[in-house]
Coordinates of C-alpha atoms and ligand atoms in Angstrom, one line a residue:
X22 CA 0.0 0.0 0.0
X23 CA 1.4 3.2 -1.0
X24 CA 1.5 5.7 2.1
X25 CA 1.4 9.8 1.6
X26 CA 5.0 9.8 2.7
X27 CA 5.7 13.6 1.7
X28 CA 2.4 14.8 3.7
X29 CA 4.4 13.3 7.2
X30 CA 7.5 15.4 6.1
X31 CA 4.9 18.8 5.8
X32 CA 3.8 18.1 9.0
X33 CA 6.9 19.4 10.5
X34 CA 6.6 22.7 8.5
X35 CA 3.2 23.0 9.9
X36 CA 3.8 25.2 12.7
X37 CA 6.5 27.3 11.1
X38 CA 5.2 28.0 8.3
X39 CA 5.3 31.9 7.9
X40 CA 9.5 31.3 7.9
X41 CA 10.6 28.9 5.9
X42 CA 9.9 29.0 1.9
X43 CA 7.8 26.4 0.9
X44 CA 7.9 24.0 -2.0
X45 CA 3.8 24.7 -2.7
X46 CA 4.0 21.8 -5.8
X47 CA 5.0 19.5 -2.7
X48 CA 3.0 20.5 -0.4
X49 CA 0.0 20.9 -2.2
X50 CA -1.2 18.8 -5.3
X51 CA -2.2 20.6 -7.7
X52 CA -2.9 20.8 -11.7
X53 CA -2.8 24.5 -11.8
X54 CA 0.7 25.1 -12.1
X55 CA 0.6 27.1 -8.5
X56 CA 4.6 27.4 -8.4
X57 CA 4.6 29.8 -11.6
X58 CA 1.6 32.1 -10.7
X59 CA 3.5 34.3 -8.4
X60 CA 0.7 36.2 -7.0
X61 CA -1.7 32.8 -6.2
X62 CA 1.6 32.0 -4.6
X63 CA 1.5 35.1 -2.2
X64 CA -2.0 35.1 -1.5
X65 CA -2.1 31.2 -0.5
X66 CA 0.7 32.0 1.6
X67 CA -1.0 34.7 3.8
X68 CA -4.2 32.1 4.3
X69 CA -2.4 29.2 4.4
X70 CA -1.4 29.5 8.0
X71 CA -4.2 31.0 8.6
X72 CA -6.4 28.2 7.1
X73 CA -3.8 25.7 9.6
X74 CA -5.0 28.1 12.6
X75 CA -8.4 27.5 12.1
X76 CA -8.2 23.6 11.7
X77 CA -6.5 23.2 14.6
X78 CA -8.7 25.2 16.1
X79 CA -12.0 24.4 14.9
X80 CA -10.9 20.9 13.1
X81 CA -11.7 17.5 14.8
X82 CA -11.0 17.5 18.5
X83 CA -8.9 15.1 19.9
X84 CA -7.0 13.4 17.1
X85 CA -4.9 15.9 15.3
X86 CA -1.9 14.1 16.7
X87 CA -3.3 10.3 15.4
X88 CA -2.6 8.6 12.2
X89 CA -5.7 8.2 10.2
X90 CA -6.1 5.8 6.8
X91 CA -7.4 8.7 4.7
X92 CA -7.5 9.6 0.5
X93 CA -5.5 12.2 -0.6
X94 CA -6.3 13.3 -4.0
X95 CA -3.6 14.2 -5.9
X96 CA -5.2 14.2 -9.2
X97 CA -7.5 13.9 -11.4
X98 CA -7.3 10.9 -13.2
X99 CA -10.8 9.3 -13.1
X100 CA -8.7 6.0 -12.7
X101 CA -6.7 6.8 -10.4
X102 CA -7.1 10.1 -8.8
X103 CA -6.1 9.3 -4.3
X104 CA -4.0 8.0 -2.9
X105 CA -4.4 5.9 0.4
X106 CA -2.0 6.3 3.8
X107 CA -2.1 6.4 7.6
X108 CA -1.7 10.5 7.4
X109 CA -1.8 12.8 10.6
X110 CA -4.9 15.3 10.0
X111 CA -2.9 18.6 9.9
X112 CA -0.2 17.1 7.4
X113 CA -3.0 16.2 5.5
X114 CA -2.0 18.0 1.3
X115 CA -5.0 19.9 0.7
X116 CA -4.5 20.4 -2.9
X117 CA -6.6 22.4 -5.9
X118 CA -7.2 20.3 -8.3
X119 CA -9.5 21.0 -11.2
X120 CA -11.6 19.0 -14.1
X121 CA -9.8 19.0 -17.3
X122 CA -10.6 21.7 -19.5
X123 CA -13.1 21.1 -22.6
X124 CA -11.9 22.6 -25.4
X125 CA -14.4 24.5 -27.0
X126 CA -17.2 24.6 -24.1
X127 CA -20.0 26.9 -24.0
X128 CA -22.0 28.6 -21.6
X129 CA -24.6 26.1 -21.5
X130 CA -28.2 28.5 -20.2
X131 CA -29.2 32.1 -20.3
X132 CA -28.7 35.2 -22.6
X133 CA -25.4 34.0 -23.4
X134 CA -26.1 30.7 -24.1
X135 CA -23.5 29.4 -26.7
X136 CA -21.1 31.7 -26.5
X137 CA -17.6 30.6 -25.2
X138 CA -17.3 29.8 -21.6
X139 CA -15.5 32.6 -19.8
X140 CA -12.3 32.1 -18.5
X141 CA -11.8 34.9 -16.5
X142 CA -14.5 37.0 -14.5
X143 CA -17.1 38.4 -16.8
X144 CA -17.2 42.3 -14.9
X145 CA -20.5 42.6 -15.0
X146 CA -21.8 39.6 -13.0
X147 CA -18.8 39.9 -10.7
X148 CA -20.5 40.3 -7.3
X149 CA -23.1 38.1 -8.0
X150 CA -20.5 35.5 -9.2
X151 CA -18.2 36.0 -5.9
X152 CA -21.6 35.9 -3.7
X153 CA -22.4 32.1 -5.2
X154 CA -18.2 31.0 -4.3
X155 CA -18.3 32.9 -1.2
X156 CA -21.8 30.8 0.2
X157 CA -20.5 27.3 -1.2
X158 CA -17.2 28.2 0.3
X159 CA -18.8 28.8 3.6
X160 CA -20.9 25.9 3.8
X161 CA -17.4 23.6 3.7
X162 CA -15.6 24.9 6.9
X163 CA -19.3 25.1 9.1
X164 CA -19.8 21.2 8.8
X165 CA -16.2 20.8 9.7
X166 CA -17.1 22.7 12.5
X167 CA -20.5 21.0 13.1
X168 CA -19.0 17.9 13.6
X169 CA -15.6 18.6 15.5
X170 CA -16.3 16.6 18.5
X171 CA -17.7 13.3 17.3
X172 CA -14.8 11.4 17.1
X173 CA -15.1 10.8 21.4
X174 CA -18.4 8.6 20.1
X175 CA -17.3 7.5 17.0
X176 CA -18.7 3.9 16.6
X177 CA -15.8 1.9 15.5
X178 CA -12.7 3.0 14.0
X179 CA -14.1 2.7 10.4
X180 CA -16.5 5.2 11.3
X181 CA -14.0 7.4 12.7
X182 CA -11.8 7.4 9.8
X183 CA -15.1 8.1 7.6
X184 CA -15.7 11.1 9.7
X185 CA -12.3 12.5 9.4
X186 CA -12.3 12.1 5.7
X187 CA -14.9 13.7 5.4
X188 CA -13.5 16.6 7.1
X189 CA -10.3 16.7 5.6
X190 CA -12.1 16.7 2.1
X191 CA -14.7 19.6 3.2
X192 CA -11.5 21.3 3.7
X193 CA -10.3 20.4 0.7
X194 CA -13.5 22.0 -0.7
X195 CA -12.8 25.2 1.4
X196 CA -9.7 25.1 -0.4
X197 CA -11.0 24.8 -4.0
X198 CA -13.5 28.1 -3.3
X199 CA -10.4 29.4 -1.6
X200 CA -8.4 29.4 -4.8
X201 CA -11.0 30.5 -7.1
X202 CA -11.4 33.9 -4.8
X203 CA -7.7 34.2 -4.1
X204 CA -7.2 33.9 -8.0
X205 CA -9.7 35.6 -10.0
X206 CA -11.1 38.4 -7.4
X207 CA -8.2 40.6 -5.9
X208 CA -7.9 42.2 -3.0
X209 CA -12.0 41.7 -2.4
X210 CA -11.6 37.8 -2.9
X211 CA -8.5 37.8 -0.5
X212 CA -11.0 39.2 2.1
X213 CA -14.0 37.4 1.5
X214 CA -11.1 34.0 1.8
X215 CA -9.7 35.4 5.3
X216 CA -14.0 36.0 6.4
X217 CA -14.2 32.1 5.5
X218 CA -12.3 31.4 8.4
X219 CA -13.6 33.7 10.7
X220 CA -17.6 32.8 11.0
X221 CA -18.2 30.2 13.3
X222 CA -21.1 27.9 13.0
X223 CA -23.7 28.3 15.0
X224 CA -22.2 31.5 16.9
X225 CA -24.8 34.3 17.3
X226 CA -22.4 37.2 16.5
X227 CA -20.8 35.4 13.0
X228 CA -22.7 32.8 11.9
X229 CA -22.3 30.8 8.8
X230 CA -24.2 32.2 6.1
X231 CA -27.0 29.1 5.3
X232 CA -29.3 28.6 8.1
X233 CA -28.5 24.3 8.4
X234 CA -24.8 24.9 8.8
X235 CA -25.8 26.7 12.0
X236 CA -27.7 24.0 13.5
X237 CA -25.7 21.3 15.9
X238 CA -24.7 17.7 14.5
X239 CA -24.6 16.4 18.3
X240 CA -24.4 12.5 17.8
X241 CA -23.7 10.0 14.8
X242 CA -26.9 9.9 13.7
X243 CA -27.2 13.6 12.6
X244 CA -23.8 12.6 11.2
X245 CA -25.0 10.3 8.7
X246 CA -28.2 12.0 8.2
X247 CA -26.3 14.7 7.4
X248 CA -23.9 12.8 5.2
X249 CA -26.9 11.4 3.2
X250 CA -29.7 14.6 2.7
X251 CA -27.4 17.6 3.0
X252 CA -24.1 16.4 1.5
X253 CA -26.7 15.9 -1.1
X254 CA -27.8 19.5 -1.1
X255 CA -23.9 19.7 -1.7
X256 CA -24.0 17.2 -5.0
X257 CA -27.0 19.4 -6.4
X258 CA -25.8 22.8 -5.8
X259 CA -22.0 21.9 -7.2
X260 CA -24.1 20.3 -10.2
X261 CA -25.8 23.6 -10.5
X262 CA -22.4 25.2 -10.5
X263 CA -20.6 22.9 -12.9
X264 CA -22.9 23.9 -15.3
X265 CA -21.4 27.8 -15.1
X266 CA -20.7 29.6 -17.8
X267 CA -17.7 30.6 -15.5
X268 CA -15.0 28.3 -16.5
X269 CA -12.6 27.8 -13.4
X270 CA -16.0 27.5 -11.3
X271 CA -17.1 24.8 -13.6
X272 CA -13.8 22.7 -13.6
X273 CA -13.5 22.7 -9.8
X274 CA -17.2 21.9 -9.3
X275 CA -17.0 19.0 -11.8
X276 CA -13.9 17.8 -9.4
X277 CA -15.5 18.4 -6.1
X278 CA -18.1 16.1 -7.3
X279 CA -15.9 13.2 -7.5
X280 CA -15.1 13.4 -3.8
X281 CA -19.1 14.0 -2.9
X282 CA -19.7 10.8 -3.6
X283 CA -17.8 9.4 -1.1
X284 CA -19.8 12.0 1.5
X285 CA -23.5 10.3 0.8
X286 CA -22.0 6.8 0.7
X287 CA -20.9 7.2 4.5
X288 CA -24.4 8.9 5.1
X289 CA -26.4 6.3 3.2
X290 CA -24.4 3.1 4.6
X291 CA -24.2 4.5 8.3
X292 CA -28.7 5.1 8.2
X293 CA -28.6 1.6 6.9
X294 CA -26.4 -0.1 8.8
X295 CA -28.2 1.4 11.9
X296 CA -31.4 -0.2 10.6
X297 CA -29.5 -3.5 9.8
X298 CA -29.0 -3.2 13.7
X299 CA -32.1 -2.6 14.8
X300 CA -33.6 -5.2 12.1
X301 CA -31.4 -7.4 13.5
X302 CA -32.0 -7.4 16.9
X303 CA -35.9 -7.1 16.5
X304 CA -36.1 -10.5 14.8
X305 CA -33.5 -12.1 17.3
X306 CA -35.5 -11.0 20.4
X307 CA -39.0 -11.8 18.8
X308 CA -39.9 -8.2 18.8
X309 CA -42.0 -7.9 15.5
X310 CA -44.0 -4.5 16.5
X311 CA -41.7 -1.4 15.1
X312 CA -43.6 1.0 17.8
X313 CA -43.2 -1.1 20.4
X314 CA -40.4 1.7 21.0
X315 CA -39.6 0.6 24.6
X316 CA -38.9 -3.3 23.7
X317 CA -36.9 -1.9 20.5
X318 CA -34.8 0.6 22.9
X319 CA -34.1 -2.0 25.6
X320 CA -32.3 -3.9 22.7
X321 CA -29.8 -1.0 22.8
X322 CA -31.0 0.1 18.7
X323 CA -32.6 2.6 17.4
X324 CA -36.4 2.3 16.9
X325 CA -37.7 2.8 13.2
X326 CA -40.0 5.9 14.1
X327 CA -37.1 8.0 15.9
X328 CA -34.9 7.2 12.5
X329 CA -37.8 8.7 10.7
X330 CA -38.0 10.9 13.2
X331 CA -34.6 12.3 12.2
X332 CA -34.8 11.6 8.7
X333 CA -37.7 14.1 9.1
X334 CA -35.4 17.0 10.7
X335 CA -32.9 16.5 8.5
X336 CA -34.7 16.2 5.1
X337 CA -36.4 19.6 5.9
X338 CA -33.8 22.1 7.3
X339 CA -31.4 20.8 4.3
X340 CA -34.7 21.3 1.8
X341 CA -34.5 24.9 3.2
X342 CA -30.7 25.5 1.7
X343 CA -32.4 25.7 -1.8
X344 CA -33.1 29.3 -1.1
X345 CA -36.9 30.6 -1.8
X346 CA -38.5 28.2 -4.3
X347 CA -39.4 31.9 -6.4
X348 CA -36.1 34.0 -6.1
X349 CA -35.2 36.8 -8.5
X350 CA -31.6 35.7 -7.1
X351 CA -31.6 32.4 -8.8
X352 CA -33.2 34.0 -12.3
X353 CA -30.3 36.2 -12.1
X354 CA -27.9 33.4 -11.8
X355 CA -29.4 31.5 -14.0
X356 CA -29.7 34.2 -17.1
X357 CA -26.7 35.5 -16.5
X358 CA -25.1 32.1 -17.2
X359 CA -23.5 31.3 -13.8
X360 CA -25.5 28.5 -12.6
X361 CA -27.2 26.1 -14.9
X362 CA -29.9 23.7 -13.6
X363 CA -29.3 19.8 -12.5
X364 CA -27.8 18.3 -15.8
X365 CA -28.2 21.6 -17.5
X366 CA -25.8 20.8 -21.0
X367 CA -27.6 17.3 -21.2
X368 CA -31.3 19.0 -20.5
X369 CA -33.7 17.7 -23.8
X370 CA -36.8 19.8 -24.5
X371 CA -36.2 23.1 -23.6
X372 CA -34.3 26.0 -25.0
X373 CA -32.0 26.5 -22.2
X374 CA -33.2 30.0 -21.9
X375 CA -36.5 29.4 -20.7
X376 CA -37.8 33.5 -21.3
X377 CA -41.3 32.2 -22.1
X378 CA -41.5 28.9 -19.8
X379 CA -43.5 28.2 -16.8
X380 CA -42.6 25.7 -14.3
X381 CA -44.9 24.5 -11.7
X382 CA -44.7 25.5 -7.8
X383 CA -46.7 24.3 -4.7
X384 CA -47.8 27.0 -2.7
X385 CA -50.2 28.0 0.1
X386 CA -52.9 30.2 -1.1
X387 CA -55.8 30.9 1.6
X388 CA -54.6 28.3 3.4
X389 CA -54.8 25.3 1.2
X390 CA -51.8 24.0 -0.9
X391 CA -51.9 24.3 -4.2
X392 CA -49.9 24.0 -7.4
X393 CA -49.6 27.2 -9.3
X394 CA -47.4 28.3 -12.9
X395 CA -44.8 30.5 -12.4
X396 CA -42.4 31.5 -14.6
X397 CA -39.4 29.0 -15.3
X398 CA -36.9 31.4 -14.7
X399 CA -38.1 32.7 -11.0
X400 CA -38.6 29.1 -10.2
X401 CA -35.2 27.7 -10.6
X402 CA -34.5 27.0 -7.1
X403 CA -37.6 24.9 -7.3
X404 CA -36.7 23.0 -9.4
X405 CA -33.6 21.9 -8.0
X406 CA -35.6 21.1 -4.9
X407 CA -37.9 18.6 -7.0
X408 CA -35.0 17.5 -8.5
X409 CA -32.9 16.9 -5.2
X410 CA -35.9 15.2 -3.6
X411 CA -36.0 12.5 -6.3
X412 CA -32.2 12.2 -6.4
X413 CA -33.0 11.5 -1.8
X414 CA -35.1 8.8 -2.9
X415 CA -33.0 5.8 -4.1
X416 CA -31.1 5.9 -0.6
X417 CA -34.8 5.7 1.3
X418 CA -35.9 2.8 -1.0
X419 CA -32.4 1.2 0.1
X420 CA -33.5 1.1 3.7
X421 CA -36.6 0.3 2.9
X422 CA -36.0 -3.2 1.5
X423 CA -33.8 -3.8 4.5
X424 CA -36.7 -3.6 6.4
X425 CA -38.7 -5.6 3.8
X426 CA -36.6 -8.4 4.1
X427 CA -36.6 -8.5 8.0
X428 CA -40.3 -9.1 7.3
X429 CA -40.9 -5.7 9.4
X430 CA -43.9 -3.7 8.7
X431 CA -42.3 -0.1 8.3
X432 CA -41.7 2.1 5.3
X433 CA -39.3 5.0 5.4
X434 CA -41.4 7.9 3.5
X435 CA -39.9 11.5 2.5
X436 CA -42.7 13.9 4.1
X437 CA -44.4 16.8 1.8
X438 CA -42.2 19.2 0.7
X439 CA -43.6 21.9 2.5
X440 CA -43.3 20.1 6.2
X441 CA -41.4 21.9 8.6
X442 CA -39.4 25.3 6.2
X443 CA -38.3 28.3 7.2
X444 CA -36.9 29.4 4.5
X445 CA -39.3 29.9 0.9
X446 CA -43.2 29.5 -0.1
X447 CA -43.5 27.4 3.1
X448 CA -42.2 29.6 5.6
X449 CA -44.6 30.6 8.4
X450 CA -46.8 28.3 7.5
X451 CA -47.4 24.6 9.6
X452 CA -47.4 21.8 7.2
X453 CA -48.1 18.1 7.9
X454 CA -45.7 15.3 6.8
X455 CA -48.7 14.2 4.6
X456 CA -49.0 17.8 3.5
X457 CA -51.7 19.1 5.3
X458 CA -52.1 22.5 6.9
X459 CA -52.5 23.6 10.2
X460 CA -53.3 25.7 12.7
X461 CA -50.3 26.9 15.1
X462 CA -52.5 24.3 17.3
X463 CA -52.3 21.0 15.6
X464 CA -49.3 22.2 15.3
X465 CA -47.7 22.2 18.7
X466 CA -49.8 19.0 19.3
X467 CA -48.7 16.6 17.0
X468 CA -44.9 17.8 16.3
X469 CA -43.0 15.8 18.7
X470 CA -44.4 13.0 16.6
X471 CA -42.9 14.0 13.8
X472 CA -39.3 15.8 14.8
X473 CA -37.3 14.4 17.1
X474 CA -38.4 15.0 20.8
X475 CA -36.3 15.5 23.8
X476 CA -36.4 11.9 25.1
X477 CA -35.1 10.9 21.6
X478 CA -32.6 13.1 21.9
X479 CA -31.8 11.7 25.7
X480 CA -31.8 8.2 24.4
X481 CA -29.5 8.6 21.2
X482 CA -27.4 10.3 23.7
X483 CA -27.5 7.3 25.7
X484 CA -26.3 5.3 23.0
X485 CA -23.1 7.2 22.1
X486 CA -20.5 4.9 23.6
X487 CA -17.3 5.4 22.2
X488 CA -16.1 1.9 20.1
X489 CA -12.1 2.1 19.5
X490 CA -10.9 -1.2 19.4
X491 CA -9.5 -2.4 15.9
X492 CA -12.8 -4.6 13.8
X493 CA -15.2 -4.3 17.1
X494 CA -18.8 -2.0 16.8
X495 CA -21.1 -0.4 18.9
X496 CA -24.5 -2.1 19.6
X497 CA -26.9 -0.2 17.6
X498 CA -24.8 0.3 14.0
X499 CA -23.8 -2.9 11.7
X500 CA -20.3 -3.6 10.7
X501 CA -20.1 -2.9 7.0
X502 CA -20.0 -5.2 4.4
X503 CA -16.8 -3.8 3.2
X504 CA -13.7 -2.3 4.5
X505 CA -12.3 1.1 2.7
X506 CA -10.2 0.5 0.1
X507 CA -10.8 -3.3 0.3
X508 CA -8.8 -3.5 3.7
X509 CA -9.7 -6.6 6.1
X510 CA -12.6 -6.3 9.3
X511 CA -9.7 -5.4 11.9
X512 CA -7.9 -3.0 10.2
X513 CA -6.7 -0.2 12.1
X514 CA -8.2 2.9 10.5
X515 CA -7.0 5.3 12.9
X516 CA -4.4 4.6 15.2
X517 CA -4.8 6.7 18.1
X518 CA -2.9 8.5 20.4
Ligands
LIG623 N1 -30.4 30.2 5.4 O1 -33.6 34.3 -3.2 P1 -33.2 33.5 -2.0 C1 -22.7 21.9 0.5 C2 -30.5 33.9 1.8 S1 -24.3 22.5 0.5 C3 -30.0 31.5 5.5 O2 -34.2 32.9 -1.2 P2 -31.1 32.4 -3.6 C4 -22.3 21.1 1.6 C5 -29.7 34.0 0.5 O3 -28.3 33.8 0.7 C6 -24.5 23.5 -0.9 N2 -30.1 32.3 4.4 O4 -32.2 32.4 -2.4 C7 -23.1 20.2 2.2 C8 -30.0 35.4 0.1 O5 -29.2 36.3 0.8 P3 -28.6 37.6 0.1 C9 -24.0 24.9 -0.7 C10 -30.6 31.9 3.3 O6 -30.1 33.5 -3.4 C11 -22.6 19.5 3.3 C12 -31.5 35.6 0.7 O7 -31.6 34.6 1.7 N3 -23.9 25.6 -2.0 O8 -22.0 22.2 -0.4 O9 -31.8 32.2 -4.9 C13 -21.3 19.7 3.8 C14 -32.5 35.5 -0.4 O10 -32.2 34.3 -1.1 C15 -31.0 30.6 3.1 C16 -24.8 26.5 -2.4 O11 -25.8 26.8 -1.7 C17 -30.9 29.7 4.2 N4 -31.2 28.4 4.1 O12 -30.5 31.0 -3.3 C18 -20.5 20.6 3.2 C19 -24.6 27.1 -3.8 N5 -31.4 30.4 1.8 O13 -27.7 37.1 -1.0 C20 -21.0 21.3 2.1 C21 -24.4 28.6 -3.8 C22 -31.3 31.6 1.2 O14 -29.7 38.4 -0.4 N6 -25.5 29.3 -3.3 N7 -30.8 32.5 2.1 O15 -27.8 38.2 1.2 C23 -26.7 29.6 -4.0 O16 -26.8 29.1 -5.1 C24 -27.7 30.4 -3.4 O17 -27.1 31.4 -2.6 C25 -28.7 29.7 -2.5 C26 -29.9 30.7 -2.2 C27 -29.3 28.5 -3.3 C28 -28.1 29.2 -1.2

């Protein structure tokens, strides 16, 4: 197994960074040709430290100093773009590392639709353009944040090394957005690079920018519900923005994507080995009623309603980082060519323009829902909801026939679009998970059913006992079928210290 020798030998520059000259080609892979653009050069090294600072800070707690079994990527190869090696986090090679470039693209939506992509800032969507970088940017240091202290619970070490890869790779993303600001928006994208590592999710006077990356991910079940619904929010907004008309944006989107993948396989696999668990147990003890919540609990698994439960919480607040499903924002984007829709280039049936098109939204008009025309272009955000929500349902129907086959009478469902929002058409209004609406009343009596209530909370809690011998797992999650990177049950995926 080839190990990421040259990241152990950065680790020592770590702390001294600001003195000694650094070899950036070494230190961080990268197709850009970073050691001949002088002024990248500079700026990276003014937030580099910086960006170290922060991780350190703000990083994982508690296991900067142990080796961890993690993917670097160090190109972009789709055959072979990571490599694999025990790595300390902090020596880990955040590199910038960009899709090839298409000869010949085009911007692939709005009023400039087939002219060449841009590969520089076009002037006069500049602040619009910086505003999209600077919020995906910002989302990929708040989950690093959001989940800094899960490795003291971590389920096994597999899980734990899945956590920290994660992290290392959202920082990876920070890095991407990093480079696109540092590179292509002066002294103004220097700034808006250095504010990247100053909000602090969930703090009241600097919070991150999108409301979920505020909320806590206390326990390994937000972890992976996280991983599976609002890493997916990642995959559809970086789709969104591969399809730019901005070039660079495009290419680093289209890379990011590659390591996304990874993100929703940890969330999918961790919601189903949880059920495996719980399956599992069920039919071992006799228990064959799902609610029967108390005989499920003693069993020391999760019941099926609390995962629902939390699917629930999750599915709604990440639904809410679409932005308002009518938004003269996204139109903008959108004609101006910045951000394309889900599969925009590949799109059959439309003009790509969509000046005269209508698209259909659900609203709440005098208090019933209702579906009403709007026009296409307002409705973009929308659209990527509807589209996100189909792309959530292949990992439900997953679970699902886990259950099936455990000849357990329970069905995972995604509730109505409109349960539970803050943000959009929904907003102040009290939606059921059947998509009914209520009174503030019905509200406040039946919502504990649906989100997860404070005993949930208490017994989840209860559950998070750290795991941390090699190949061993806690009760309530399933040992997965395969190890990463094909390595054997035991394996020692973080060797802590
Ligand atoms: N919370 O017209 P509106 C990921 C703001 S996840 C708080 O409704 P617009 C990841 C909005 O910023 C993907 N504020 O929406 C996953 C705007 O403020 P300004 C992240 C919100 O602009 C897991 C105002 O409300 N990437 O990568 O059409 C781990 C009115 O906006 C919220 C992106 O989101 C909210 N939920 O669309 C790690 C892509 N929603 O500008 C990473 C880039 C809206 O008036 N961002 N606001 O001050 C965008 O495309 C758009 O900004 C949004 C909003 C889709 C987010």
């Amino acid at each position: 197994m080839s190990s990421v020798d040259t990241t152990t030998d950065a680790a020592g520059t770590i702390g001294s960074d600001r003195f000694v000259e650094i070899s950036y080609d070494d230190v961080i892979p990268n197709n850009v040709e970073l050691s001949s653009d002088k002024q990248l050069q500079r700026a990276l090294e003014t937030w580099r430290p910086n960006y170290l600072d922060w991780w350190n800070d703000m990083g994982p707690e508690g296991y900067q100093q142990s080796e961890v079994y993690l993917r670097t990527a160090v190109g972009v190869d789709p055959s072979g773009w990571a490599k694999f090696g025990h790595v300390k986090m902090p020596a880990y090679r955040w590199g910038i590392l960009l899709a090839p470039k298409v000869e010949g693209r085009t911007i692939p939506c709005g009023r400039h639709k087939g002219q060449p992509a841009w590969q520089d800032v076009p002037g006069e969507y500049r602040s619009l353009l910086r505003r999209l970088i600077v919020v995906q940017g910002d989302t990929e240091p708040a989950s690093v944040e959001q989940q800094r202290y899960l490795g003291a619970t971590a389920p096994s070490l597999y899980d734990m090394r899945n956590l920290f890869q994660v992290n290392v790779e959202e920082g990876r993303h920070l890095w991407a957005m990093v480079y696109l600001l540092v590179k292509y928006f002066g002294k103004d994208g220097r700034e808006e690079a250095q504010a990247l590592l100053e909000r602090r999710s969930g703090q009241e006077d600097n919070p991150r920018i999108l409301g979920a990356f505020n909320e806590r991910t206390p326990d390994w079940l937000s972890f992976f519900m996280f991983t599976y619904f609002t890493d997916r929010d990642g995959k559809m907004q970086l789709a969104a923005l591969a399809e730019s008309g901005f070039d660079p944006l495009s290419r680093t989107c289209r890379f990011m994507l590659t390591e996304e993948a990874h993100h929703m396989f940890v969330g999918e696999t961790g919601v189903q080995r949880t059920i495996e668990a719980t399956c599992a147990a069920m039919v071992k003890a006799g228990v064959k009623d799902p609610n029967d919540v108390e005989a499920v609990r003693k069993l020391g698994v999760v019941d099926l309603p609390l995962l629902q439960r939390k699917a629930n919480f999750h599915m709604s607040v990440t639904r809410d980082l679409f932005g308002s499903e009518i938004s003269s924002n996204a139109a903008e984007a959108f004609s101006s060519g910045l951000k394309g829709r889900f599969n925009e280039a590949n799109l059959k049936g439309d003009d790509h323009v969509l000046q005269d098109a209508t698209y259909g939204v659900s609203r709440v008009v005098g208090g019933k829902l209702v579906e009403e025309q709007v026009p296409a272009l307002r409705a973009i955000n929308s659209r990527l909801l509807d589209d996100y929500i189909v792309d959530c349902q292949g990992g439900v129907d997953r679970w699902n026939k886990v259950i099936e086959k455990a000849g357990i009478a329970f069905k995972f469902v995604q509730p109505h679009k409109g349960f539970n929002r803050r943000i959009g058409e929904f907003a102040g209004h009290r939606i059921s998970p059947l998509g009914e609406v209520l009174t503030e009343e019905q509200w406040q009596a039946e919502s504990g059913r649906w989100l997860p209530n404070d005993a949930d909370m208490a017994f989840i809690g209860s559950l998070m006992k750290p795991c941390h011998e090699r190949g061993n797992y806690a009760s309530w999650i399933a040992p997965p079928r395969v190890g990463i990177n094909n390595q054997p049950g035991d394996f020692e995926y973080v060797r802590i210290c």
